[in-house]
Amino acid sequence: MTMAAVYSFGSDFMLVGALLLWLVILLRAPVALRSTQQRRLLLAATGIAGSVTVYLDPVTAALNSTFVFANSCGLFMNIWGVASSAFILDFVLAALDRRRPWLVYGWAAGVSVTLIALNATISPHAGCVSTVQAEWYSPFWWLLSAAHVVAVVPCAMLCARYAYRAQSAPTLRTGLALLAAGFASSAVFWGPVVLGVLLLRPMWLVALFPLNIGLTTWLIAAGIALPLVLELRQLAAKLRSLHGLDPLWRELVAAAPGVRLPEPGMRRWSTDLRLYRRVIEIRDAILILRDYVSTETVTRAREHALARGVQPDTVEATATACWLTVALAAKARGVTPEPAEPDPEGRRLGPGDDLSGEVDFLRSVSSARTSAVVATFSPARSAEDDSRPRKEGHR
């Protein structure tokens, strides 16, 4: 692959990375605005996104075509880069409880003024040229590189430090590690890469400019997007749970319509609320239907599930599905319910009070309702019959 091809690929990689980073920032903004620490991290990411964006060819051409930026050459882009470094450094100091906004932003303002002065005096139009065209001793580019390195190196070290400490939280550790790698990539660009080009002028290193910058954007975008990806994954799991509970819920609510809770006043329900209400309504219906079967039937259902070789962790769910079928049939026939007797073995209907555990248990009940084990259950059948092997429906 030629250097031109590497540069072209890197440019496309950088463009997609910048767009991805902006998209992640916009998606995370509503949540991040409610947290000071996340807001500062998002501001630091915004600084990097802006710093990369102004170097994209279409954006550079658009800026240079306006009256405001026509004569600024690349100076505006470099000043924005200094501002982004200030955002990053402010985030690091705030995370260490040593925030000094006047010092950080005063430092950024001083560096910016110095760069403007250098650009107009001893380094004429230094902002207009790249590191390839600049003299190796160019104070403009050395100061600009130092400003970036001073900000991103501590940030990379901070993220790496907390990633190492977060061994008990794999998700947090992965996110921090990605951020550390992203800031480290930025440090490599403004340190060895830029300064290496100033000193040695290797053209192959110049060809890696866009690829290096693109890698930075992709890593930071991934680190910031990880909580969002997990939220989407959890939302998808909850929606699957709602869908999985729907057949059982419809059947039980039809049999015991009084369990339906009042409609909330809000227009849009959260997925958590919908799932919680569905679990409560199913549970209430099960408790009502429990009065339509005897304790012996419940015991027989459990023995039936055990005799058919049901997995130990689904025995209670399968047994519940067995006696629930009998209860629904009894209610449909108009049988008079009687208060259920306490379980002689002290078992509860399910794993406990945890919502996730309740959902898993009820989904197992719903799945078992259509199984051969439930279809072959009869409360009048003897335990000896259950223990005999059968060809049909035997598991």
Coordinates of C-alpha atoms in Angstrom, one line a residue:
M1 CA 0.0 0.0 0.0
T2 CA 1.4 3.4 -1.0
M3 CA 1.7 6.4 1.3
A4 CA -1.0 8.1 -0.7
A5 CA -3.4 5.2 -0.1
V6 CA -2.6 5.1 3.6
Y7 CA -3.2 8.9 3.8
S8 CA -6.5 8.6 1.9
F9 CA -7.7 5.7 4.1
G10 CA -6.7 7.6 7.2
S11 CA -8.6 10.7 6.1
D12 CA -11.8 8.6 5.6
F13 CA -11.1 6.9 8.9
M14 CA -10.7 10.2 10.6
L15 CA -13.9 11.6 9.0
V16 CA -16.0 8.7 10.2
G17 CA -14.4 8.8 13.6
A18 CA -15.2 12.6 14.0
L19 CA -18.8 12.0 13.0
L20 CA -19.1 9.1 15.3
L21 CA -17.7 11.1 18.2
W22 CA -20.1 14.0 17.6
L23 CA -23.0 11.5 17.5
V24 CA -22.0 9.9 20.8
I25 CA -21.6 13.3 22.4
L26 CA -25.1 14.3 21.3
L27 CA -26.6 11.1 22.6
R28 CA -24.8 11.3 25.9
A29 CA -25.5 15.0 26.5
P30 CA -28.9 14.7 28.1
V31 CA -27.6 12.4 30.8
A32 CA -24.2 14.0 31.2
L33 CA -25.7 17.4 31.8
R34 CA -27.1 16.1 35.1
S35 CA -23.7 15.1 36.4
T36 CA -20.8 17.5 36.9
Q37 CA -18.1 15.0 36.4
Q38 CA -19.7 13.5 33.2
R39 CA -20.3 17.0 31.9
R40 CA -16.6 17.9 32.2
L41 CA -15.7 14.6 30.5
L42 CA -18.1 15.3 27.7
L43 CA -16.7 18.9 27.4
A44 CA -13.2 17.4 27.1
A45 CA -14.5 15.0 24.4
T46 CA -16.2 17.9 22.7
G47 CA -12.9 19.8 22.6
I48 CA -11.2 16.9 20.9
A49 CA -14.1 16.5 18.5
G50 CA -14.0 20.2 17.6
S51 CA -10.2 20.1 17.3
V52 CA -10.4 17.2 14.8
T53 CA -13.4 18.6 13.0
V54 CA -11.7 21.9 12.0
Y55 CA -8.9 19.9 10.4
L56 CA -11.2 18.0 8.1
D57 CA -10.8 19.1 4.5
P58 CA -14.5 20.1 3.9
V59 CA -14.6 22.1 7.2
T60 CA -11.3 23.8 6.6
A61 CA -12.4 24.8 3.1
A62 CA -15.7 26.1 4.5
L63 CA -13.9 28.1 7.2
N64 CA -11.4 29.6 4.8
S65 CA -14.2 30.7 2.4
T66 CA -15.8 32.9 5.0
F67 CA -14.8 36.5 5.6
V68 CA -14.0 35.9 9.3
F69 CA -11.6 33.1 8.8
A70 CA -10.3 33.9 5.3
N71 CA -7.1 35.5 6.5
S72 CA -6.6 33.5 9.6
C73 CA -5.1 30.6 7.7
G74 CA -4.9 27.7 10.2
L75 CA -4.5 29.9 13.2
F76 CA -8.1 29.5 14.3
M77 CA -7.8 25.7 14.2
N78 CA -4.7 25.7 16.4
I79 CA -6.2 28.1 18.9
W80 CA -9.3 25.9 19.2
G81 CA -6.9 23.0 19.8
V82 CA -5.4 24.9 22.8
A83 CA -8.9 25.5 24.1
S84 CA -9.7 21.7 23.8
S85 CA -6.5 21.0 25.8
A86 CA -7.8 23.4 28.5
F87 CA -11.1 21.4 28.7
I88 CA -9.1 18.2 29.1
L89 CA -6.8 19.5 31.8
D90 CA -9.8 21.0 33.7
F91 CA -11.4 17.6 33.6
V92 CA -8.3 15.9 35.0
L93 CA -7.9 18.4 37.9
A94 CA -11.6 18.2 38.8
A95 CA -11.4 14.4 38.9
L96 CA -8.4 14.8 41.4
D97 CA -10.4 17.4 43.4
R98 CA -7.7 20.0 42.5
R99 CA -9.7 22.0 40.0
R100 CA -8.1 25.4 39.2
P101 CA -10.3 26.9 36.4
W102 CA -8.6 30.4 36.5
L103 CA -5.2 28.8 36.3
V104 CA -6.2 26.3 33.5
Y105 CA -8.1 28.7 31.3
G106 CA -5.7 31.5 32.0
W107 CA -2.9 29.2 30.9
A108 CA -4.9 28.5 27.7
A109 CA -5.5 32.2 27.1
G110 CA -1.8 32.9 27.6
V111 CA -0.7 30.2 25.2
S112 CA -3.2 31.4 22.6
V113 CA -2.0 35.0 22.8
T114 CA 1.6 33.7 22.5
L115 CA 0.7 31.7 19.4
I116 CA -1.0 34.7 17.8
A117 CA 2.0 36.8 18.6
L118 CA 4.5 34.2 17.2
N119 CA 2.3 33.9 14.1
A120 CA 2.5 37.6 13.5
T121 CA 6.2 38.2 14.4
I122 CA 9.2 35.8 14.6
S123 CA 7.2 32.9 13.0
P124 CA 5.3 34.7 10.3
H125 CA 2.2 32.8 9.3
A126 CA 3.3 29.7 11.2
G127 CA -0.4 28.8 11.6
C128 CA -0.7 28.6 7.9
V129 CA 1.8 25.8 7.4
S130 CA 2.0 22.2 8.4
T131 CA 4.8 20.7 10.4
V132 CA 6.3 19.5 7.2
Q133 CA 6.7 23.0 5.9
A134 CA 7.7 24.6 9.3
E135 CA 11.3 24.9 10.4
W136 CA 12.4 22.3 12.9
Y137 CA 12.9 24.9 15.6
S138 CA 9.5 26.6 15.0
P139 CA 8.5 28.0 18.4
F140 CA 4.9 28.0 17.3
W141 CA 4.7 24.3 16.7
W142 CA 6.8 23.3 19.7
L143 CA 4.6 25.4 22.0
L144 CA 1.4 24.1 20.4
S145 CA 2.6 20.5 20.8
A146 CA 3.6 21.1 24.4
A147 CA 0.2 22.5 25.2
H148 CA -1.6 19.4 23.9
V149 CA 0.8 17.0 25.6
V150 CA 0.6 18.8 28.9
A151 CA -3.2 18.2 28.8
V152 CA -3.6 14.7 27.3
V153 CA -0.8 12.8 29.1
P154 CA -2.3 13.4 32.6
C155 CA -5.7 12.5 31.3
A156 CA -4.5 9.3 29.8
M157 CA -2.7 8.5 33.1
L158 CA -5.8 9.3 35.2
C159 CA -8.1 7.1 33.1
A160 CA -5.5 4.3 33.2
R161 CA -5.1 4.6 36.9
Y162 CA -8.9 4.4 37.6
A163 CA -9.3 1.6 35.1
Y164 CA -6.7 -0.4 37.0
R165 CA -8.5 0.2 40.2
A166 CA -12.0 -0.7 38.8
Q167 CA -11.2 -4.5 38.7
S168 CA -14.6 -5.3 40.3
A169 CA -16.5 -3.3 37.7
P170 CA -15.6 -4.7 34.2
T171 CA -17.8 -2.2 32.3
L172 CA -16.3 0.8 34.0
R173 CA -12.8 -0.6 33.6
T174 CA -13.3 -1.2 29.9
G175 CA -14.7 2.3 29.3
L176 CA -11.8 4.0 31.2
A177 CA -9.3 1.8 29.4
L178 CA -10.7 2.9 26.1
L179 CA -10.6 6.6 27.1
A180 CA -7.0 6.1 28.4
A181 CA -6.0 4.6 25.0
G182 CA -7.7 7.5 23.2
F183 CA -5.9 10.2 25.1
A184 CA -2.7 8.2 24.8
S185 CA -3.1 8.2 21.1
S186 CA -3.5 11.9 21.1
A187 CA -0.4 12.3 23.2
V188 CA 1.5 10.1 20.7
F189 CA 0.3 12.4 17.9
W190 CA 1.3 15.7 19.5
G191 CA 4.5 14.2 21.0
P192 CA 6.6 11.7 19.0
V193 CA 4.7 12.1 15.7
V194 CA 4.5 15.9 15.3
L195 CA 7.9 16.5 16.8
G196 CA 9.4 13.6 14.9
V197 CA 8.1 15.2 11.6
L198 CA 9.6 18.6 12.7
L199 CA 13.0 17.1 13.4
L200 CA 13.4 14.2 10.8
R201 CA 10.8 14.9 8.0
P202 CA 9.9 11.3 7.3
M203 CA 7.1 11.3 4.8
W204 CA 5.8 7.9 5.9
L205 CA 5.0 9.5 9.3
V206 CA 3.2 12.3 7.6
A207 CA 1.0 9.7 5.9
L208 CA 0.0 8.4 9.3
F209 CA -1.3 11.8 10.5
P210 CA -5.0 11.2 9.7
L211 CA -4.9 7.5 10.8
N212 CA -3.4 8.5 14.2
I213 CA -6.0 11.3 14.7
G214 CA -8.8 8.9 13.5
L215 CA -7.7 6.3 16.0
T216 CA -8.0 8.9 18.8
T217 CA -11.6 9.8 17.9
W218 CA -12.7 6.1 17.6
L219 CA -11.2 5.2 21.0
I220 CA -12.7 8.2 22.8
A221 CA -16.0 7.7 21.1
A222 CA -16.0 4.0 22.2
G223 CA -15.1 4.9 25.7
I224 CA -17.9 7.5 26.0
A225 CA -20.4 5.3 24.2
L226 CA -20.0 2.2 26.3
P227 CA -22.5 3.3 29.0
L228 CA -24.9 4.1 26.2
V229 CA -24.4 0.8 24.5
L230 CA -25.1 -1.0 27.9
E231 CA -28.2 1.1 28.4
L232 CA -29.5 0.1 24.9
R233 CA -28.6 -3.5 25.7
Q234 CA -30.5 -3.4 29.0
L235 CA -33.4 -1.8 27.2
A236 CA -33.5 -4.5 24.6
A237 CA -33.4 -7.1 27.3
K238 CA -36.4 -5.5 29.1
L239 CA -38.3 -5.3 25.8
R240 CA -37.6 -9.0 25.3
S241 CA -38.9 -9.7 28.8
L242 CA -42.1 -7.7 28.1
H243 CA -42.6 -9.6 24.9
G244 CA -41.9 -12.9 26.6
L245 CA -44.3 -12.2 29.5
D246 CA -47.1 -11.0 27.2
P247 CA -48.9 -14.4 26.5
L248 CA -48.9 -15.3 30.2
W249 CA -50.0 -11.8 31.2
R250 CA -52.9 -11.7 28.8
E251 CA -54.2 -15.1 29.8
L252 CA -54.0 -14.4 33.6
V253 CA -55.4 -10.9 33.4
A254 CA -58.3 -12.2 31.3
A255 CA -58.9 -14.8 34.1
A256 CA -58.5 -12.3 36.9
P257 CA -59.3 -8.8 35.5
G258 CA -59.3 -7.2 38.9
V259 CA -55.5 -7.4 39.1
R260 CA -55.0 -4.7 36.5
L261 CA -53.5 -1.6 38.1
P262 CA -54.9 1.9 37.4
E263 CA -53.4 3.6 34.3
P264 CA -50.7 6.1 35.2
G265 CA -51.3 9.8 34.4
M266 CA -48.1 10.1 32.3
R267 CA -48.4 9.9 28.6
R268 CA -45.3 7.8 28.0
W269 CA -44.5 4.9 30.3
S270 CA -40.9 4.0 30.9
T271 CA -39.9 0.4 30.1
D272 CA -39.0 -0.2 33.7
L273 CA -42.5 0.9 34.8
R274 CA -44.2 -1.2 32.2
L275 CA -42.2 -4.3 33.2
Y276 CA -42.7 -3.7 36.9
R277 CA -46.5 -3.3 36.5
R278 CA -46.6 -6.5 34.3
V279 CA -44.8 -8.5 37.0
I280 CA -47.1 -7.2 39.8
E281 CA -50.2 -8.0 37.8
I282 CA -49.1 -11.5 36.9
R283 CA -48.1 -12.2 40.5
D284 CA -51.4 -10.9 41.8
A285 CA -53.3 -13.1 39.3
I286 CA -51.2 -16.2 40.3
L287 CA -52.1 -15.5 44.0
I288 CA -55.8 -15.3 43.2
L289 CA -55.7 -18.5 41.0
R290 CA -53.8 -20.3 43.8
D291 CA -57.1 -20.5 45.7
Y292 CA -58.6 -22.7 42.9
V293 CA -56.2 -25.6 43.6
S294 CA -55.4 -27.7 46.7
T295 CA -52.1 -28.0 48.4
E296 CA -52.0 -31.6 47.2
T297 CA -52.3 -30.4 43.6
V298 CA -49.4 -28.0 44.1
T299 CA -47.3 -30.8 45.7
R300 CA -48.3 -33.2 42.9
A301 CA -47.2 -30.6 40.3
R302 CA -43.8 -30.4 41.9
E303 CA -43.4 -34.2 42.0
H304 CA -44.5 -34.4 38.4
A305 CA -41.9 -31.9 37.3
L306 CA -39.2 -33.7 39.2
A307 CA -40.2 -37.1 37.9
R308 CA -40.0 -35.8 34.3
G309 CA -36.4 -34.8 34.7
V310 CA -36.9 -31.0 34.6
Q311 CA -33.7 -29.0 35.3
P312 CA -33.4 -28.2 39.0
D313 CA -33.5 -24.4 38.5
T314 CA -36.8 -24.6 36.6
V315 CA -38.6 -27.1 38.8
E316 CA -40.6 -24.4 40.7
A317 CA -41.5 -22.6 37.4
T318 CA -42.6 -25.8 35.7
A319 CA -44.6 -26.9 38.8
T320 CA -46.3 -23.5 38.9
A321 CA -47.2 -23.8 35.2
C322 CA -48.7 -27.2 35.9
W323 CA -51.0 -26.2 38.7
L324 CA -51.8 -22.9 37.0
T325 CA -53.3 -24.8 34.1
V326 CA -55.5 -26.7 36.6
A327 CA -56.5 -23.5 38.3
L328 CA -57.4 -21.7 35.1
A329 CA -59.6 -24.7 34.1
A330 CA -61.2 -24.8 37.5
K331 CA -62.0 -21.0 37.4
A332 CA -63.5 -21.4 33.9
R333 CA -65.8 -24.2 35.2
G334 CA -67.0 -21.9 37.9
V335 CA -65.4 -23.7 40.9
T336 CA -65.7 -21.9 44.1
P337 CA -62.2 -20.8 45.3
E338 CA -61.0 -21.7 48.8
P339 CA -58.2 -19.9 50.7
A340 CA -55.0 -21.6 49.9
E341 CA -53.3 -23.6 52.7
P342 CA -49.6 -22.7 53.5
D343 CA -47.0 -24.7 51.7
P344 CA -46.0 -27.5 54.0
E345 CA -42.4 -27.2 52.9
G346 CA -42.4 -23.4 53.2
R347 CA -41.6 -22.7 49.6
R348 CA -42.2 -19.3 48.0
L349 CA -43.7 -18.8 44.5
G350 CA -40.4 -17.9 42.9
P351 CA -36.9 -16.9 43.7
G352 CA -37.5 -13.8 45.9
D353 CA -38.2 -10.1 45.7
D354 CA -35.6 -9.1 43.1
L355 CA -37.3 -7.8 40.0
S356 CA -34.8 -9.4 37.7
G357 CA -35.3 -12.8 39.4
E358 CA -39.1 -12.4 39.3
V359 CA -39.0 -11.7 35.6
D360 CA -36.8 -14.7 34.9
F361 CA -39.1 -16.9 37.0
L362 CA -42.2 -15.7 35.3
R363 CA -40.7 -16.1 31.8
S364 CA -39.8 -19.7 32.8
V365 CA -43.4 -20.2 33.8
S366 CA -44.6 -18.7 30.5
S367 CA -42.3 -21.0 28.5
A368 CA -43.3 -24.1 30.5
R369 CA -47.0 -23.5 29.8
T370 CA -46.5 -24.9 26.3
S371 CA -44.2 -27.8 27.3
A372 CA -45.0 -31.5 27.2
V373 CA -44.4 -31.7 30.9
V374 CA -47.3 -29.4 31.6
A375 CA -49.5 -30.9 28.9
T376 CA -49.2 -34.4 30.6
F377 CA -49.8 -33.2 34.1
S378 CA -52.9 -34.5 35.8
P379 CA -53.6 -33.8 39.5
A380 CA -55.4 -37.1 39.9
R381 CA -52.5 -39.2 38.5
S382 CA -50.4 -41.2 41.0
A383 CA -46.8 -40.6 41.7
E384 CA -46.0 -44.1 40.6
D385 CA -47.5 -43.3 37.1
D386 CA -45.4 -40.2 36.9
S387 CA -42.2 -42.1 37.6
R388 CA -42.8 -44.6 34.7
P389 CA -41.0 -43.8 31.5
R390 CA -43.2 -42.6 28.6
K391 CA -42.4 -42.3 25.0
E392 CA -44.5 -39.2 24.4
G393 CA -43.4 -36.0 26.1
H394 CA -40.8 -37.8 28.2
R395 CA -37.7 -35.7 29.0

